[in-house]
Structures are given as structure tokens and as C-alpha cells.
Amino acid sequence: MVADAWRFHRTFSGDAVTTPSLGSEYISLDPLRVRIDTHRRYSEIADDVNKVVSDTLRLNGNENLVDIGCGTGEFLKHLVDRGHRGRLAGIDASLAAVAAASRVPGVDGIRGAAEDLPLFDSVCDVLTARHMLYHLTDPVRALQEFRRVTRLGGTVCVVVNHARTCHRTRDLVTEIAARFGLSAPDGMINEDVNSDTIADMMTEVFGDVDVHRMDNALAFPKPEPAVRFAESLFSFCGIASDHPQRARIRTEVETALRNWFEDHPGRTWRDPKGYTVATVTCS
């Protein structure tokens, strides 16, 4: 039972949303899956962030591990596939993400908010929070929660993106969206949380932090995958899934990218990116 395994003691209450927001973005995980697939296939330097995180943690396979903001559940599946024997749970505000985690054999999917985790104190040996802290308005509160639920001697591992990661594509979409009177909604990306700030932020809560920085870029050799990736960013640029001009906006994005490739034969659409893995031992 989840309640026994993870000492689950709080319920999550969230308001339904219908405008571009974190809630609407993750009703379906399809855009997230597009982004994950894009980074896997079109990174300039081949990179498997799931392997980087698990290798950084040096897991023995017996740890009770909780993944905050578990998304598609692929990190938890990665651990299961590697033979992890300890208890595994994924916590996310998205029902779709909770369902995805629950479909991984041996994993508990739990709905909850990072700033108010539905766990008792010191229940985790390892806590991971990958590519999610910059979605929060109060990331320090979340880090305090991470420390609360992780035992002394346990490990907290946070992954955040570089500042302005993949902004070449995002800026293109934002510029075109602005022609239709749309702008990036508040509350989806906290620009203050990035590779340049995470060490100081975590030091404030935990003390000494080990940091591993990965610099990279997306490199698209043709327009189709670039268009697909650009569309996966629409909500972050204020374009709702049911916006009446969405199809027209997509056409303009596609036209702009196709024109760029026609004007630059033999070149790739390169969009700099990167992330930092920050790890601490709770003391």
C-alpha cells in the first residue's frame, strides 16, 4: 500500500485550469514526450540525463527513492530496468504524470505539490527533482521540503536547465505569438532558477553542494523536427491548445523555420542548451 510504504499523510488539492499554465500544459504528457524525444535524438553531444543522474547518485539499488515532478515516469522506469530493488515513488501535480508513474512496475504514483510534499519526515534515502524546480514560484520552500523528507545521510539531487536554454526556438515562437496578441503567461517558468543560481540556492538550505554542469545544444538538420519541438513549447509562449488561431500560428512558425533552412543550405538550426546536476548529502 502507498500509505504504508511512503507514510502518505496529506492530500493534494489543485484547481482546474483552462488557460496556458502548468496545469493545462501537463493535462497531457504529449508535449513533454516530444521535448524528451527531441533532446534524445537531436542533442549536439549525445546525452542521457537519466543515466547521468543515476550514475551521479551511485545507487546500490536498495534505496527508497522518490522522484519529484516525475513527468513521464521514464527515470523511474530507467531505475527499474537497471534492477533497482528499493521502494520507488513518483510525485507530481499532474494526474497524467501520476498515472504514468503508476504504470511502471513496482512504482507508486502519488499526486502532490513539491512545496508541500505528502510524506512524513525522513522517509527517503534519495530524492530526485529533475527539470522541475524552475516551474515553482517558491523553489526554496520546495528545497526545504526535500530536506524534511530525506533522512540524515540521504541524498537530494536536483537538475535544472541553463538560463535561456533553447531560447532561439522559444524566441521565434514568442515573436510570432506576439503578432496575435499573445505573450508568455506568468507562473510557468521561474527564470531565477537555473544553472547559475542553483548552487547558492541549495547551499542556503543544505550546505555544501556538488555541481556537475553539462553544456550542449539542439542541432536540427532539417525543419520537421524543429517545427515539432517549437510546437511543444506553445503553452510556454501563451498559445493555448484550443486557441482559435493555433493552427495559423503553427503555420507561421513552420514557414519561418522552412525559410531559414532554405536560406542556409547545409546548415543546422542550432539552439544552445544545457543543465546542471546539483547533489547534496543531508546532514
PDB file of C-alpha atoms in Angstrom:
ATOM      1  CA  MET A   1       0.000   0.000   0.000  1.00  0.00           C
ATOM      2  CA  VAL A   2       1.208   3.523  -0.776  1.00  0.00           C
ATOM      3  CA  ALA A   3       0.184   4.743   2.674  1.00  0.00           C
ATOM      4  CA  ASP A   4       2.331   2.104   4.366  1.00  0.00           C
ATOM      5  CA  ALA A   5       5.260   2.292   2.001  1.00  0.00           C
ATOM      6  CA  TRP A   6       5.610   6.071   1.926  1.00  0.00           C
ATOM      7  CA  ARG A   7       3.757   7.173   5.059  1.00  0.00           C
ATOM      8  CA  PHE A   8       1.434   9.182   2.862  1.00  0.00           C
ATOM      9  CA  HIS A   9      -0.476  11.598   5.052  1.00  0.00           C
ATOM     10  CA  ARG A  10      -1.701  14.553   3.031  1.00  0.00           C
ATOM     11  CA  THR A  11      -3.958  15.027   0.057  1.00  0.00           C
ATOM     12  CA  PHE A  12      -3.261  17.344  -2.836  1.00  0.00           C
ATOM     13  CA  SER A  13      -5.820  19.942  -3.781  1.00  0.00           C
ATOM     14  CA  GLY A  14      -5.415  21.804  -7.054  1.00  0.00           C
ATOM     15  CA  ASP A  15      -7.706  23.990  -9.106  1.00  0.00           C
ATOM     16  CA  ALA A  16      -8.565  23.013 -12.654  1.00  0.00           C
ATOM     17  CA  VAL A  17      -7.216  25.408 -15.234  1.00  0.00           C
ATOM     18  CA  THR A  18      -8.234  26.126 -18.811  1.00  0.00           C
ATOM     19  CA  THR A  19      -5.702  28.810 -19.887  1.00  0.00           C
ATOM     20  CA  PRO A  20      -1.985  28.250 -20.609  1.00  0.00           C
ATOM     21  CA  SER A  21      -0.482  27.261 -17.285  1.00  0.00           C
ATOM     22  CA  LEU A  22       1.410  24.379 -15.722  1.00  0.00           C
ATOM     23  CA  GLY A  23      -1.919  22.712 -15.063  1.00  0.00           C
ATOM     24  CA  SER A  24      -3.041  22.855 -18.680  1.00  0.00           C
ATOM     25  CA  GLU A  25       0.421  22.016 -20.034  1.00  0.00           C
ATOM     26  CA  TYR A  26       0.562  18.707 -18.201  1.00  0.00           C
ATOM     27  CA  ILE A  27      -3.035  17.550 -18.600  1.00  0.00           C
ATOM     28  CA  SER A  28      -1.499  15.585 -21.466  1.00  0.00           C
ATOM     29  CA  LEU A  29       2.133  14.497 -21.408  1.00  0.00           C
ATOM     30  CA  ASP A  30       2.401  14.518 -25.213  1.00  0.00           C
ATOM     31  CA  PRO A  31       4.263  17.868 -25.485  1.00  0.00           C
ATOM     32  CA  LEU A  32       6.653  16.746 -22.745  1.00  0.00           C
ATOM     33  CA  ARG A  33       7.265  13.476 -24.594  1.00  0.00           C
ATOM     34  CA  VAL A  34       8.057  15.459 -27.747  1.00  0.00           C
ATOM     35  CA  ARG A  35      10.620  17.532 -25.829  1.00  0.00           C
ATOM     36  CA  ILE A  36      12.205  14.459 -24.255  1.00  0.00           C
ATOM     37  CA  ASP A  37      12.381  12.684 -27.620  1.00  0.00           C
ATOM     38  CA  THR A  38      13.829  15.797 -29.253  1.00  0.00           C
ATOM     39  CA  HIS A  39      16.603  16.131 -26.698  1.00  0.00           C
ATOM     40  CA  ARG A  40      17.389  12.436 -27.027  1.00  0.00           C
ATOM     41  CA  ARG A  41      17.581  12.480 -30.834  1.00  0.00           C
ATOM     42  CA  TYR A  42      18.900  15.934 -31.691  1.00  0.00           C
ATOM     43  CA  SER A  43      21.370  16.885 -28.976  1.00  0.00           C
ATOM     44  CA  GLU A  44      24.645  18.001 -30.489  1.00  0.00           C
ATOM     45  CA  ILE A  45      26.501  15.936 -27.881  1.00  0.00           C
ATOM     46  CA  ALA A  46      24.816  12.597 -27.177  1.00  0.00           C
ATOM     47  CA  ASP A  47      23.440  12.723 -23.664  1.00  0.00           C
ATOM     48  CA  ASP A  48      21.258  10.519 -21.465  1.00  0.00           C
ATOM     49  CA  VAL A  49      20.237  12.604 -18.462  1.00  0.00           C
ATOM     50  CA  ASN A  50      18.641   9.593 -16.757  1.00  0.00           C
ATOM     51  CA  LYS A  51      21.970   7.759 -16.834  1.00  0.00           C
ATOM     52  CA  VAL A  52      23.861  10.884 -15.767  1.00  0.00           C
ATOM     53  CA  VAL A  53      21.647  11.272 -12.703  1.00  0.00           C
ATOM     54  CA  SER A  54      21.679   7.609 -11.704  1.00  0.00           C
ATOM     55  CA  ASP A  55      25.458   7.402 -12.213  1.00  0.00           C
ATOM     56  CA  THR A  56      25.949  10.579 -10.175  1.00  0.00           C
ATOM     57  CA  LEU A  57      23.933   9.087  -7.330  1.00  0.00           C
ATOM     58  CA  ARG A  58      25.944   5.835  -7.354  1.00  0.00           C
ATOM     59  CA  LEU A  59      22.893   3.879  -6.263  1.00  0.00           C
ATOM     60  CA  ASN A  60      23.275   0.410  -4.797  1.00  0.00           C
ATOM     61  CA  GLY A  61      19.707  -0.465  -5.788  1.00  0.00           C
ATOM     62  CA  ASN A  62      18.284  -0.802  -2.285  1.00  0.00           C
ATOM     63  CA  GLU A  63      17.416   2.860  -1.651  1.00  0.00           C
ATOM     64  CA  ASN A  64      13.933   4.198  -1.020  1.00  0.00           C
ATOM     65  CA  LEU A  65      13.838   6.837  -3.759  1.00  0.00           C
ATOM     66  CA  VAL A  66      11.243   9.495  -4.525  1.00  0.00           C
ATOM     67  CA  ASP A  67      11.249  11.383  -7.831  1.00  0.00           C
ATOM     68  CA  ILE A  68       9.568  14.793  -7.529  1.00  0.00           C
ATOM     69  CA  GLY A  69       7.953  16.059 -10.719  1.00  0.00           C
ATOM     70  CA  CYS A  70       8.152  12.584 -12.207  1.00  0.00           C
ATOM     71  CA  GLY A  71       6.619  13.534 -15.572  1.00  0.00           C
ATOM     72  CA  THR A  72       6.502  10.587 -17.961  1.00  0.00           C
ATOM     73  CA  GLY A  73       7.999   8.263 -15.329  1.00  0.00           C
ATOM     74  CA  GLU A  74      10.909   7.380 -17.597  1.00  0.00           C
ATOM     75  CA  PHE A  75      13.559   7.998 -14.921  1.00  0.00           C
ATOM     76  CA  LEU A  76      11.796   5.604 -12.566  1.00  0.00           C
ATOM     77  CA  LYS A  77      11.494   3.081 -15.397  1.00  0.00           C
ATOM     78  CA  HIS A  78      15.218   3.523 -16.044  1.00  0.00           C
ATOM     79  CA  LEU A  79      15.898   2.552 -12.429  1.00  0.00           C
ATOM     80  CA  VAL A  80      13.546  -0.439 -12.578  1.00  0.00           C
ATOM     81  CA  ASP A  81      15.183  -1.621 -15.797  1.00  0.00           C
ATOM     82  CA  ARG A  82      18.554  -1.418 -14.060  1.00  0.00           C
ATOM     83  CA  GLY A  83      17.271  -3.738 -11.334  1.00  0.00           C
ATOM     84  CA  HIS A  84      16.507  -1.271  -8.537  1.00  0.00           C
ATOM     85  CA  ARG A  85      15.103  -3.183  -5.570  1.00  0.00           C
ATOM     86  CA  GLY A  86      14.255  -0.407  -3.121  1.00  0.00           C
ATOM     87  CA  ARG A  87      10.906   1.341  -2.966  1.00  0.00           C
ATOM     88  CA  LEU A  88      10.267   3.838  -5.741  1.00  0.00           C
ATOM     89  CA  ALA A  89       7.679   6.605  -5.926  1.00  0.00           C
ATOM     90  CA  GLY A  90       6.909   9.440  -8.309  1.00  0.00           C
ATOM     91  CA  ILE A  91       5.186  12.578  -7.044  1.00  0.00           C
ATOM     92  CA  ASP A  92       3.639  15.089  -9.423  1.00  0.00           C
ATOM     93  CA  ALA A  93       0.825  17.638  -9.508  1.00  0.00           C
ATOM     94  CA  SER A  94      -0.282  16.253 -12.887  1.00  0.00           C
ATOM     95  CA  LEU A  95      -2.748  13.367 -12.848  1.00  0.00           C
ATOM     96  CA  ALA A  96      -1.351  12.206 -16.178  1.00  0.00           C
ATOM     97  CA  ALA A  97       2.141  12.048 -14.668  1.00  0.00           C
ATOM     98  CA  VAL A  98       0.899  10.178 -11.607  1.00  0.00           C
ATOM     99  CA  ALA A  99      -0.802   7.667 -13.900  1.00  0.00           C
ATOM    100  CA  ALA A 100       2.380   7.298 -15.981  1.00  0.00           C
ATOM    101  CA  ALA A 101       4.464   6.616 -12.869  1.00  0.00           C
ATOM    102  CA  SER A 102       1.904   4.130 -11.585  1.00  0.00           C
ATOM    103  CA  ARG A 103       2.178   2.142 -14.813  1.00  0.00           C
ATOM    104  CA  VAL A 104       5.850   1.437 -14.124  1.00  0.00           C
ATOM    105  CA  PRO A 105       6.030  -1.929 -12.325  1.00  0.00           C
ATOM    106  CA  GLY A 106       6.827  -1.536  -8.643  1.00  0.00           C
ATOM    107  CA  VAL A 107       6.422   2.266  -8.616  1.00  0.00           C
ATOM    108  CA  ASP A 108       3.901   4.238  -6.540  1.00  0.00           C
ATOM    109  CA  GLY A 109       2.432   7.275  -8.317  1.00  0.00           C
ATOM    110  CA  ILE A 110       1.348   9.955  -5.840  1.00  0.00           C
ATOM    111  CA  ARG A 111      -0.289  13.291  -6.519  1.00  0.00           C
ATOM    112  CA  GLY A 112       1.237  16.171  -4.608  1.00  0.00           C
ATOM    113  CA  ALA A 113       2.932  19.543  -4.687  1.00  0.00           C
ATOM    114  CA  ALA A 114       6.687  19.967  -4.274  1.00  0.00           C
ATOM    115  CA  GLU A 115       6.226  22.811  -1.799  1.00  0.00           C
ATOM    116  CA  ASP A 116       4.039  20.636   0.457  1.00  0.00           C
ATOM    117  CA  LEU A 117       5.073  17.030  -0.053  1.00  0.00           C
ATOM    118  CA  PRO A 118       2.612  14.340   1.059  1.00  0.00           C
ATOM    119  CA  LEU A 119       5.297  12.461   3.033  1.00  0.00           C
ATOM    120  CA  PHE A 120       6.361  12.267   6.655  1.00  0.00           C
ATOM    121  CA  ASP A 121       9.830  13.313   7.747  1.00  0.00           C
ATOM    122  CA  SER A 122      12.951  11.355   6.808  1.00  0.00           C
ATOM    123  CA  VAL A 123      11.217   8.717   4.681  1.00  0.00           C
ATOM    124  CA  CYS A 124      13.550   8.938   1.657  1.00  0.00           C
ATOM    125  CA  ASP A 125      17.073   7.634   1.206  1.00  0.00           C
ATOM    126  CA  VAL A 126      17.287   9.517  -2.088  1.00  0.00           C
ATOM    127  CA  LEU A 127      15.162  12.312  -3.514  1.00  0.00           C
ATOM    128  CA  THR A 128      15.449  13.467  -7.108  1.00  0.00           C
ATOM    129  CA  ALA A 129      13.885  16.575  -8.631  1.00  0.00           C
ATOM    130  CA  ARG A 130      14.766  16.728 -12.297  1.00  0.00           C
ATOM    131  CA  HIS A 131      13.828  19.631 -14.544  1.00  0.00           C
ATOM    132  CA  MET A 132      11.023  20.843 -12.312  1.00  0.00           C
ATOM    133  CA  LEU A 133      12.310  23.344  -9.735  1.00  0.00           C
ATOM    134  CA  TYR A 134      12.074  26.215 -12.236  1.00  0.00           C
ATOM    135  CA  HIS A 135       8.330  25.607 -12.500  1.00  0.00           C
ATOM    136  CA  LEU A 136       7.820  26.725  -8.897  1.00  0.00           C
ATOM    137  CA  THR A 137       7.131  30.194  -7.540  1.00  0.00           C
ATOM    138  CA  ASP A 138       8.783  29.272  -4.224  1.00  0.00           C
ATOM    139  CA  PRO A 139      11.692  26.928  -5.028  1.00  0.00           C
ATOM    140  CA  VAL A 140      13.352  27.466  -1.645  1.00  0.00           C
ATOM    141  CA  ARG A 141      10.208  26.194   0.088  1.00  0.00           C
ATOM    142  CA  ALA A 142      10.404  23.083  -2.098  1.00  0.00           C
ATOM    143  CA  LEU A 143      14.079  22.572  -1.222  1.00  0.00           C
ATOM    144  CA  GLN A 144      13.163  22.800   2.462  1.00  0.00           C
ATOM    145  CA  GLU A 145      10.549  20.126   1.883  1.00  0.00           C
ATOM    146  CA  PHE A 146      13.143  17.975   0.104  1.00  0.00           C
ATOM    147  CA  ARG A 147      15.361  18.201   3.154  1.00  0.00           C
ATOM    148  CA  ARG A 148      12.485  17.449   5.529  1.00  0.00           C
ATOM    149  CA  VAL A 149      11.510  14.179   3.856  1.00  0.00           C
ATOM    150  CA  THR A 150      15.090  12.934   3.284  1.00  0.00           C
ATOM    151  CA  ARG A 151      16.853  11.119   6.096  1.00  0.00           C
ATOM    152  CA  LEU A 152      20.152  12.240   7.594  1.00  0.00           C
ATOM    153  CA  GLY A 153      22.890  10.917   5.352  1.00  0.00           C
ATOM    154  CA  GLY A 154      20.437  10.670   2.472  1.00  0.00           C
ATOM    155  CA  THR A 155      20.907  12.373  -0.883  1.00  0.00           C
ATOM    156  CA  VAL A 156      18.991  15.087  -2.685  1.00  0.00           C
ATOM    157  CA  CYS A 157      19.681  15.533  -6.408  1.00  0.00           C
ATOM    158  CA  VAL A 158      18.279  18.499  -8.337  1.00  0.00           C
ATOM    159  CA  VAL A 159      18.566  19.059 -12.100  1.00  0.00           C
ATOM    160  CA  VAL A 160      17.918  22.494 -13.617  1.00  0.00           C
ATOM    161  CA  ASN A 161      18.475  23.992 -17.049  1.00  0.00           C
ATOM    162  CA  HIS A 162      20.916  26.704 -18.036  1.00  0.00           C
ATOM    163  CA  ALA A 163      19.482  30.199 -18.221  1.00  0.00           C
ATOM    164  CA  ARG A 164      17.769  30.777 -21.593  1.00  0.00           C
ATOM    165  CA  THR A 165      18.149  27.163 -22.601  1.00  0.00           C
ATOM    166  CA  CYS A 166      16.721  26.556 -26.096  1.00  0.00           C
ATOM    167  CA  HIS A 167      15.693  30.198 -26.314  1.00  0.00           C
ATOM    168  CA  ARG A 168      16.403  30.505 -30.028  1.00  0.00           C
ATOM    169  CA  THR A 169      13.375  28.358 -30.791  1.00  0.00           C
ATOM    170  CA  ARG A 170      11.324  29.766 -27.942  1.00  0.00           C
ATOM    171  CA  ASP A 171      12.074  33.352 -29.009  1.00  0.00           C
ATOM    172  CA  LEU A 172      10.883  32.536 -32.529  1.00  0.00           C
ATOM    173  CA  VAL A 173       7.573  31.185 -31.221  1.00  0.00           C
ATOM    174  CA  THR A 174       7.201  34.093 -28.788  1.00  0.00           C
ATOM    175  CA  GLU A 175       7.762  36.622 -31.568  1.00  0.00           C
ATOM    176  CA  ILE A 176       5.127  35.020 -33.794  1.00  0.00           C
ATOM    177  CA  ALA A 177       2.666  34.623 -30.895  1.00  0.00           C
ATOM    178  CA  ALA A 178       3.023  38.330 -30.151  1.00  0.00           C
ATOM    179  CA  ARG A 179       1.660  39.122 -33.626  1.00  0.00           C
ATOM    180  CA  PHE A 180      -1.579  37.512 -32.431  1.00  0.00           C
ATOM    181  CA  GLY A 181      -1.614  39.469 -29.180  1.00  0.00           C
ATOM    182  CA  LEU A 182      -0.277  36.577 -27.077  1.00  0.00           C
ATOM    183  CA  SER A 183       2.505  36.626 -24.516  1.00  0.00           C
ATOM    184  CA  ALA A 184       4.135  34.141 -22.176  1.00  0.00           C
ATOM    185  CA  PRO A 185       1.874  33.514 -19.165  1.00  0.00           C
ATOM    186  CA  ASP A 186       3.086  34.134 -15.643  1.00  0.00           C
ATOM    187  CA  GLY A 187       3.940  31.222 -13.398  1.00  0.00           C
ATOM    188  CA  MET A 188       5.131  28.636 -15.889  1.00  0.00           C
ATOM    189  CA  ILE A 189       8.883  29.287 -15.802  1.00  0.00           C
ATOM    190  CA  ASN A 190      10.741  30.858 -12.875  1.00  0.00           C
ATOM    191  CA  GLU A 191      13.666  32.449 -14.696  1.00  0.00           C
ATOM    192  CA  ASP A 192      15.523  32.897 -11.395  1.00  0.00           C
ATOM    193  CA  VAL A 193      16.097  29.138 -11.124  1.00  0.00           C
ATOM    194  CA  ASN A 194      18.870  27.951 -13.423  1.00  0.00           C
ATOM    195  CA  SER A 195      22.408  26.591 -13.569  1.00  0.00           C
ATOM    196  CA  ASP A 196      23.844  29.917 -12.418  1.00  0.00           C
ATOM    197  CA  THR A 197      21.729  30.139  -9.268  1.00  0.00           C
ATOM    198  CA  ILE A 198      21.068  26.582  -8.116  1.00  0.00           C
ATOM    199  CA  ALA A 199      24.280  26.082  -6.116  1.00  0.00           C
ATOM    200  CA  ASP A 200      23.702  29.165  -3.944  1.00  0.00           C
ATOM    201  CA  MET A 201      20.018  28.337  -3.579  1.00  0.00           C
ATOM    202  CA  MET A 202      20.737  24.806  -2.372  1.00  0.00           C
ATOM    203  CA  THR A 203      23.640  25.873  -0.162  1.00  0.00           C
ATOM    204  CA  GLU A 204      21.217  28.123   1.700  1.00  0.00           C
ATOM    205  CA  VAL A 205      19.117  25.092   2.632  1.00  0.00           C
ATOM    206  CA  PHE A 206      21.583  22.195   2.764  1.00  0.00           C
ATOM    207  CA  GLY A 207      25.163  23.428   2.967  1.00  0.00           C
ATOM    208  CA  ASP A 208      27.867  22.240   0.573  1.00  0.00           C
ATOM    209  CA  VAL A 209      26.661  21.231  -2.893  1.00  0.00           C
ATOM    210  CA  ASP A 210      28.384  19.148  -5.578  1.00  0.00           C
ATOM    211  CA  VAL A 211      27.711  20.520  -9.061  1.00  0.00           C
ATOM    212  CA  HIS A 212      28.100  18.899 -12.487  1.00  0.00           C
ATOM    213  CA  ARG A 213      27.437  21.160 -15.492  1.00  0.00           C
ATOM    214  CA  MET A 214      26.583  19.847 -18.962  1.00  0.00           C
ATOM    215  CA  ASP A 215      26.800  22.282 -21.912  1.00  0.00           C
ATOM    216  CA  ASN A 216      25.104  21.250 -25.119  1.00  0.00           C
ATOM    217  CA  ALA A 217      22.808  22.367 -27.930  1.00  0.00           C
ATOM    218  CA  LEU A 218      19.973  21.086 -30.037  1.00  0.00           C
ATOM    219  CA  ALA A 219      21.071  20.737 -33.649  1.00  0.00           C
ATOM    220  CA  PHE A 220      18.285  20.250 -36.189  1.00  0.00           C
ATOM    221  CA  PRO A 221      19.440  19.162 -39.675  1.00  0.00           C
ATOM    222  CA  LYS A 222      16.014  19.765 -41.241  1.00  0.00           C
ATOM    223  CA  PRO A 223      12.879  21.759 -40.444  1.00  0.00           C
ATOM    224  CA  GLU A 224      10.422  18.997 -39.482  1.00  0.00           C
ATOM    225  CA  PRO A 225      11.830  18.126 -36.039  1.00  0.00           C
ATOM    226  CA  ALA A 226      12.467  21.809 -35.335  1.00  0.00           C
ATOM    227  CA  VAL A 227       8.799  22.576 -36.049  1.00  0.00           C
ATOM    228  CA  ARG A 228       7.693  19.677 -33.862  1.00  0.00           C
ATOM    229  CA  PHE A 229       9.856  20.922 -30.997  1.00  0.00           C
ATOM    230  CA  ALA A 230       8.681  24.501 -31.450  1.00  0.00           C
ATOM    231  CA  GLU A 231       5.043  23.414 -31.215  1.00  0.00           C
ATOM    232  CA  SER A 232       5.789  21.565 -27.961  1.00  0.00           C
ATOM    233  CA  LEU A 233       6.705  24.985 -26.483  1.00  0.00           C
ATOM    234  CA  PHE A 234       3.457  26.715 -27.453  1.00  0.00           C
ATOM    235  CA  SER A 235       1.897  26.791 -23.966  1.00  0.00           C
ATOM    236  CA  PHE A 236       5.021  28.394 -22.526  1.00  0.00           C
ATOM    237  CA  CYS A 237       4.617  31.151 -25.105  1.00  0.00           C
ATOM    238  CA  GLY A 238       0.939  31.745 -24.284  1.00  0.00           C
ATOM    239  CA  ILE A 239      -0.634  29.663 -27.057  1.00  0.00           C
ATOM    240  CA  ALA A 240      -3.407  27.514 -25.596  1.00  0.00           C
ATOM    241  CA  SER A 241      -4.203  24.129 -27.114  1.00  0.00           C
ATOM    242  CA  ASP A 242      -7.689  25.364 -28.071  1.00  0.00           C
ATOM    243  CA  HIS A 243      -6.708  28.865 -29.213  1.00  0.00           C
ATOM    244  CA  PRO A 244      -8.668  29.647 -32.401  1.00  0.00           C
ATOM    245  CA  GLN A 245      -5.502  30.863 -34.155  1.00  0.00           C
ATOM    246  CA  ARG A 246      -3.268  27.997 -33.054  1.00  0.00           C
ATOM    247  CA  ALA A 247      -3.181  26.341 -36.473  1.00  0.00           C
ATOM    248  CA  ARG A 248      -2.329  29.653 -38.134  1.00  0.00           C
ATOM    249  CA  ILE A 249       0.425  30.321 -35.595  1.00  0.00           C
ATOM    250  CA  ARG A 250       1.862  26.871 -36.241  1.00  0.00           C
ATOM    251  CA  THR A 251       1.836  27.537 -39.974  1.00  0.00           C
ATOM    252  CA  GLU A 252       3.759  30.778 -39.457  1.00  0.00           C
ATOM    253  CA  VAL A 253       6.301  29.015 -37.212  1.00  0.00           C
ATOM    254  CA  GLU A 254       6.749  26.280 -39.802  1.00  0.00           C
ATOM    255  CA  THR A 255       7.120  28.802 -42.612  1.00  0.00           C
ATOM    256  CA  ALA A 256       9.748  30.757 -40.676  1.00  0.00           C
ATOM    257  CA  LEU A 257      11.795  27.634 -39.997  1.00  0.00           C
ATOM    258  CA  ARG A 258      11.494  26.296 -43.534  1.00  0.00           C
ATOM    259  CA  ASN A 259      12.569  29.682 -44.882  1.00  0.00           C
ATOM    260  CA  TRP A 260      15.596  29.655 -42.581  1.00  0.00           C
ATOM    261  CA  PHE A 261      16.703  26.239 -43.860  1.00  0.00           C
ATOM    262  CA  GLU A 262      16.184  27.345 -47.463  1.00  0.00           C
ATOM    263  CA  ASP A 263      18.300  30.465 -46.810  1.00  0.00           C
ATOM    264  CA  HIS A 264      21.029  28.444 -45.055  1.00  0.00           C
ATOM    265  CA  PRO A 265      21.544  25.261 -47.101  1.00  0.00           C
ATOM    266  CA  GLY A 266      23.632  22.602 -45.418  1.00  0.00           C
ATOM    267  CA  ARG A 267      23.469  24.277 -42.004  1.00  0.00           C
ATOM    268  CA  THR A 268      21.736  23.131 -38.819  1.00  0.00           C
ATOM    269  CA  TRP A 269      19.332  25.145 -36.695  1.00  0.00           C
ATOM    270  CA  ARG A 270      21.446  25.225 -33.537  1.00  0.00           C
ATOM    271  CA  ASP A 271      19.818  26.103 -30.221  1.00  0.00           C
ATOM    272  CA  PRO A 272      22.196  26.224 -27.193  1.00  0.00           C
ATOM    273  CA  LYS A 273      21.094  24.444 -24.060  1.00  0.00           C
ATOM    274  CA  GLY A 274      22.439  22.664 -21.026  1.00  0.00           C
ATOM    275  CA  TYR A 275      21.717  21.626 -17.483  1.00  0.00           C
ATOM    276  CA  THR A 276      23.314  21.274 -14.064  1.00  0.00           C
ATOM    277  CA  VAL A 277      23.077  18.324 -11.701  1.00  0.00           C
ATOM    278  CA  ALA A 278      23.376  19.551  -8.109  1.00  0.00           C
ATOM    279  CA  THR A 279      23.728  16.918  -5.359  1.00  0.00           C
ATOM    280  CA  VAL A 280      23.846  17.208  -1.587  1.00  0.00           C
ATOM    281  CA  THR A 281      24.073  14.866   1.392  1.00  0.00           C
ATOM    282  CA  CYS A 282      21.611  15.759   4.139  1.00  0.00           C
ATOM    283  CA  SER A 283      23.305  16.408   7.472  1.00  0.00           C
TER     284      SER A 283
END
